[in-house]
Coordinates of C-alpha atoms in Angstrom, one line a residue:
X1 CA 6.8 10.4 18.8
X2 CA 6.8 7.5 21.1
X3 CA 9.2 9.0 23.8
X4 CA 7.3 12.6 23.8
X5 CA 3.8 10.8 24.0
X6 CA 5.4 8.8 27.6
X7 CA 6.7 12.6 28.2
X8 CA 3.1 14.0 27.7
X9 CA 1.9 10.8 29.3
X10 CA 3.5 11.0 32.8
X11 CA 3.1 14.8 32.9
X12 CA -0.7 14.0 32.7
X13 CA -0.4 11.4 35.7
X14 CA 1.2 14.3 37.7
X15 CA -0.9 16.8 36.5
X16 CA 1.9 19.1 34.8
X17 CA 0.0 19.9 31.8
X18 CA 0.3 23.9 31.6
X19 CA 3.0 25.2 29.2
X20 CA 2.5 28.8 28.2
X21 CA -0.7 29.5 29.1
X22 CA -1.7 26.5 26.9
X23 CA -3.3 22.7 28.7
X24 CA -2.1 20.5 26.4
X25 CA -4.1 17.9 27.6
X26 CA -7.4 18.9 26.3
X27 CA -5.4 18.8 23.1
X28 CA -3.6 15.6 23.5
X29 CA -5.5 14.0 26.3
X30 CA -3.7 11.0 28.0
X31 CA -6.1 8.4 26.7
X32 CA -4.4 9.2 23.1
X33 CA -0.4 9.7 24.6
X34 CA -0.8 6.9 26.6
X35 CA -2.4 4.4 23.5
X36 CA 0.4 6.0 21.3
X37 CA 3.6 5.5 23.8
X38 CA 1.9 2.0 24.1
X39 CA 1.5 1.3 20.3
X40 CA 4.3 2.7 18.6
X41 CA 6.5 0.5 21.0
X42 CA 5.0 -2.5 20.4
X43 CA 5.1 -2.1 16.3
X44 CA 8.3 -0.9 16.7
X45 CA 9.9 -3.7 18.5
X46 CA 7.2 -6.1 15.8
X47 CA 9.2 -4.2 13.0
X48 CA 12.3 -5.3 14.4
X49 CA 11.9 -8.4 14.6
X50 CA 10.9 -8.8 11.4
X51 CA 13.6 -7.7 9.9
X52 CA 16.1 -9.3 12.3
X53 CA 14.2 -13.0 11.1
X54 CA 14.3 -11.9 7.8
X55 CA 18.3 -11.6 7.9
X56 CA 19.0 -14.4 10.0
X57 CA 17.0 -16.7 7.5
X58 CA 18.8 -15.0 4.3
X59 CA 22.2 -16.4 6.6
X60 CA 20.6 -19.6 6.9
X61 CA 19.6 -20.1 3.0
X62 CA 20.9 -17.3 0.9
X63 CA 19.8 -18.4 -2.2
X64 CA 16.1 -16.4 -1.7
X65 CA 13.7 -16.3 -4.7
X66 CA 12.5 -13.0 -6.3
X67 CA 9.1 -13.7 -5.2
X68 CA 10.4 -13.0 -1.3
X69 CA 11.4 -9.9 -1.7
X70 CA 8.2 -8.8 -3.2
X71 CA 6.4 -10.6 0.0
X72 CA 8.9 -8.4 2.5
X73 CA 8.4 -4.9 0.4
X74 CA 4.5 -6.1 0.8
X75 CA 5.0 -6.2 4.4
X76 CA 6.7 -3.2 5.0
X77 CA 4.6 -1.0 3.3
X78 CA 1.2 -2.7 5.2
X79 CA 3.0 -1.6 8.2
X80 CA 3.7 1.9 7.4
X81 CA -0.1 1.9 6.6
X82 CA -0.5 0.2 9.9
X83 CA 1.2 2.2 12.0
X84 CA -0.4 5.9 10.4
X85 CA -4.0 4.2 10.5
X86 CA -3.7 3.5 14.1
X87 CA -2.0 5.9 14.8
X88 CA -4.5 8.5 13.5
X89 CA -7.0 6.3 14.8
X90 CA -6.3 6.5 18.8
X91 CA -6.1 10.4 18.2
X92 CA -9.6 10.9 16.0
X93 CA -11.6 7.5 18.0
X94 CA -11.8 9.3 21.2
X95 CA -13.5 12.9 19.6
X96 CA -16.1 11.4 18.2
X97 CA -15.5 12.3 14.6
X98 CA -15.7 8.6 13.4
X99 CA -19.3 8.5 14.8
X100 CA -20.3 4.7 15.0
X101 CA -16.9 3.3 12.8
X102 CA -15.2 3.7 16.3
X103 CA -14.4 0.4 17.1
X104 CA -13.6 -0.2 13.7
X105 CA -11.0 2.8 12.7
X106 CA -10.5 4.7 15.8
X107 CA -9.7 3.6 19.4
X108 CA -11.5 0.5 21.3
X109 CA -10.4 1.6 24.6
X110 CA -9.0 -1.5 25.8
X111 CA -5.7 -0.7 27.3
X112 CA -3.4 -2.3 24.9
X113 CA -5.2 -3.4 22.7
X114 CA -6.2 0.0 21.7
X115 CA -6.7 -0.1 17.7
X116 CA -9.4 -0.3 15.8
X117 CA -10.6 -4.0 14.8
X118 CA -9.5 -2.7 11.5
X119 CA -5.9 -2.0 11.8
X120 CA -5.8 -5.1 14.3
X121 CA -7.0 -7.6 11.2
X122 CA -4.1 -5.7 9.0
X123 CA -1.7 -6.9 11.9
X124 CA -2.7 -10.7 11.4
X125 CA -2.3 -10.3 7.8
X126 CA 1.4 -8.6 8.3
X127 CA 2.2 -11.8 10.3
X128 CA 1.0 -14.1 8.2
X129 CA 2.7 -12.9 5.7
X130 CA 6.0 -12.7 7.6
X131 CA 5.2 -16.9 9.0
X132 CA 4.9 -17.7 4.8
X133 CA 8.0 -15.5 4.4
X134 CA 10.3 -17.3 6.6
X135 CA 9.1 -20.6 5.8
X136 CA 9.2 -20.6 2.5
X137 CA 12.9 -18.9 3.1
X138 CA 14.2 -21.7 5.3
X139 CA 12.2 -24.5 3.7
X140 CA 16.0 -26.2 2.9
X141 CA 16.3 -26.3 6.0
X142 CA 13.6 -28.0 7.2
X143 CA 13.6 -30.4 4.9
X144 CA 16.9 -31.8 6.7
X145 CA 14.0 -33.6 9.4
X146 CA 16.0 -31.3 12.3
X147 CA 12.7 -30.5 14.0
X148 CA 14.7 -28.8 16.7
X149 CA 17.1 -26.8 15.0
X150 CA 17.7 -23.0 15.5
X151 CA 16.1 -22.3 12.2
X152 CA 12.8 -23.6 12.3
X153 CA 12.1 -22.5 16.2
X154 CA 11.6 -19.2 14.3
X155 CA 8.9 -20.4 12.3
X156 CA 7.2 -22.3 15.7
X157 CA 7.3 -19.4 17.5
X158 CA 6.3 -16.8 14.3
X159 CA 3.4 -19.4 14.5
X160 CA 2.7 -19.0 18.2
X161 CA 2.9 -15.2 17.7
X162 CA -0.3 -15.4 15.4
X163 CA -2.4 -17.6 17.1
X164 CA -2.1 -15.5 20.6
X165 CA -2.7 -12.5 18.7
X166 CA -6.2 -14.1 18.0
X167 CA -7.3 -13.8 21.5
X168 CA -6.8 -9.9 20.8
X169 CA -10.3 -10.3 18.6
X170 CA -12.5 -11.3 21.3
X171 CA -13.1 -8.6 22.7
X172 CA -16.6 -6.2 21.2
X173 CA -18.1 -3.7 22.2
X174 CA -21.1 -6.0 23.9
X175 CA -18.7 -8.6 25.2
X176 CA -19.3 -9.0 28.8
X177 CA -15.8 -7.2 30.6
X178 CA -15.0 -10.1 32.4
X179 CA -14.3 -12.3 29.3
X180 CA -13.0 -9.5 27.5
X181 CA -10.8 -8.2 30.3
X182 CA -9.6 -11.9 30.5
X183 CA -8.8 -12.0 27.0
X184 CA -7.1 -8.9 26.4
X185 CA -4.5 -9.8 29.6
X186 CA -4.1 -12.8 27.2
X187 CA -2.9 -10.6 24.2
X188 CA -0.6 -9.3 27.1
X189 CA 1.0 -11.4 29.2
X190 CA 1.0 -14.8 26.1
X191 CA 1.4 -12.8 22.9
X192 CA 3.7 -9.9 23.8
X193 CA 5.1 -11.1 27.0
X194 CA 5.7 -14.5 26.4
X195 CA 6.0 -15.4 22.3
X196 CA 8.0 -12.1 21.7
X197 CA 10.2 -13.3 24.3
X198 CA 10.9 -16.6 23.3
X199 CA 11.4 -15.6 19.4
X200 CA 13.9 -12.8 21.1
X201 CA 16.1 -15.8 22.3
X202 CA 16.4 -17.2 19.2
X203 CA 17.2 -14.8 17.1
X204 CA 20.2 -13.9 20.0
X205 CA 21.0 -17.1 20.2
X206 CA 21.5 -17.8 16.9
X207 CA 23.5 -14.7 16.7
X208 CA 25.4 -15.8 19.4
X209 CA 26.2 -19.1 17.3
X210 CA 27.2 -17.6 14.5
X211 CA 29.2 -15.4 16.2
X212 CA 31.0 -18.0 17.9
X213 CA 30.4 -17.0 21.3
X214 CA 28.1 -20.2 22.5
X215 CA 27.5 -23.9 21.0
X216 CA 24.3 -24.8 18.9
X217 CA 23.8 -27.0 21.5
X218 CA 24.1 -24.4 24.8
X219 CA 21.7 -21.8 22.1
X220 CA 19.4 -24.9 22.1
X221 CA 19.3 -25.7 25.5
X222 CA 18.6 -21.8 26.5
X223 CA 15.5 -21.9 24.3
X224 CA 14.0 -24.9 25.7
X225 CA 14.1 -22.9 29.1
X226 CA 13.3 -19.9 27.9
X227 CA 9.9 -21.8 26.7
X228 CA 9.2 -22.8 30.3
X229 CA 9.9 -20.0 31.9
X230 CA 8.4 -17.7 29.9
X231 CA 4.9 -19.4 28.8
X232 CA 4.5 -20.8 32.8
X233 CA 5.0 -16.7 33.6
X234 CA 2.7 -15.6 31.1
X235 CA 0.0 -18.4 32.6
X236 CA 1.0 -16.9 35.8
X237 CA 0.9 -13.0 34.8
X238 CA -2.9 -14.1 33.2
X239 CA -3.9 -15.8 36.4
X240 CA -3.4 -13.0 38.5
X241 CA -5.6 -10.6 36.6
X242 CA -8.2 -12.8 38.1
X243 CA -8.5 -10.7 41.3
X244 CA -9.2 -7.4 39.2
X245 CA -12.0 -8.9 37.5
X246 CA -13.7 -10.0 40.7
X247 CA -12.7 -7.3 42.8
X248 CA -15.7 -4.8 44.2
X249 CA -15.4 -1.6 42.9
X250 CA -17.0 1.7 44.9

């Protein structure tokens, strides 16, 4: 669904939508393909990470409580609720159906930040979940007083993840655009730009250390970097977004 939405998507920018006799986009207009190519790639990378974190911590402490496997089957089925609520959402939002629960089920019509306040909240509470998860998995290890180990930059950085998400919740209906605008570039460029970066290079690297391929200490050294680079390019990717918010529009 996520491919043939960026199919239907581009075809709209190029104005191929005939097929048959039949304009497909006054069925699927590119406001919904577009928020759906969008989405389900976000969630689906989200979903992957989870799971990846969840089997490097198992790695790290195998000895995992009953109780966590009830918190990851919680999880997973939240997201498949996730991911069909939104997803109906964008689709129904835009015809009007939901009347004034708009913003709450259906689609805000911020570009990525697209779902209803609802299904956003249930994304915080997935992620919270996941940052009690892996810290109570790899607890052992942070009882060792390694502050810097590979391990618990998963938890700093699962941590990071939900606090930039917050800036996603600024935004209303009667916020004025600039501040919203500014805070939605922030759920772009700091949350899924910069945190989902970061967390990517450590669950590699600690692959890669486990695999035998670098040292803990190169893996180590990568991340501190990788911290740097990314967070000053998210500042940097924000900051630039100041020129569409002041720019005169005709």
């Amino acid at each position: 669904l996520q491919v043939v939405s960026g199919v239907l998507t581009i075809h709209d920018f190029i104005g191929a939508v005939h097929y048959f006799g039949i304009n497909i986009s006054e069925t699927l207009p590119i406001t919904v393909t577009r928020s759906w190519h969008v989405q389900l790639s976000i969630l689906w990378i989200s979903t992957c990470w989870i799971g990846g974190s969840y089997f490097m911590m198992c790695m790290v402490s195998p000895g995992q409580s009953r109780l966590q496997l009830k918190l990851i089957n919680l999880q997973y089925y939240l997201l498949l609720l996730l991911v069909a609520g939104s997803i109906a959402g964008i689709l129904i939002g835009p015809t009007g159906l939901l009347g004034k629960n708009w913003y709450w089920f259906g689609h805000q019509g911020w570009e990525y930040v697209e779902p209803g306040k609802i299904w956003q909240f249930l994304l915080a509470v997935i992620f919270i979940l996941w940052a009690i998860t892996l810290y109570r998995g790899i607890k052992p290890v942070l009882k060792l007083k390694q502050p810097w180990a590979l391990p618990n930059w998963l938890v700093y950085v699962t941590v990071g993840i939900i606090l930039l998400l917050i800036s996603g919740f600024v935004a209303t209906p009667k916020t004025n655009f600039v501040i919203a605008d500014f805070w939605r570039w922030m759920v772009v460029h700091m949350w899924a730009e910069a945190f989902f970066e970061v967390f990517t290079t450590v669950l590699i690297g600690y692959f890669m250390v486990v695999m035998g391929l670098v040292s803990k200490e190169a893996a180590t050294r990568v991340i501190y970097l990788a911290t740097l680079l990314f967070l000053g390019s998210g500042l940097l990717g924000i900051s630039h977004n100041f020129y569409w918010n002041a720019k005169p529009v005709f």
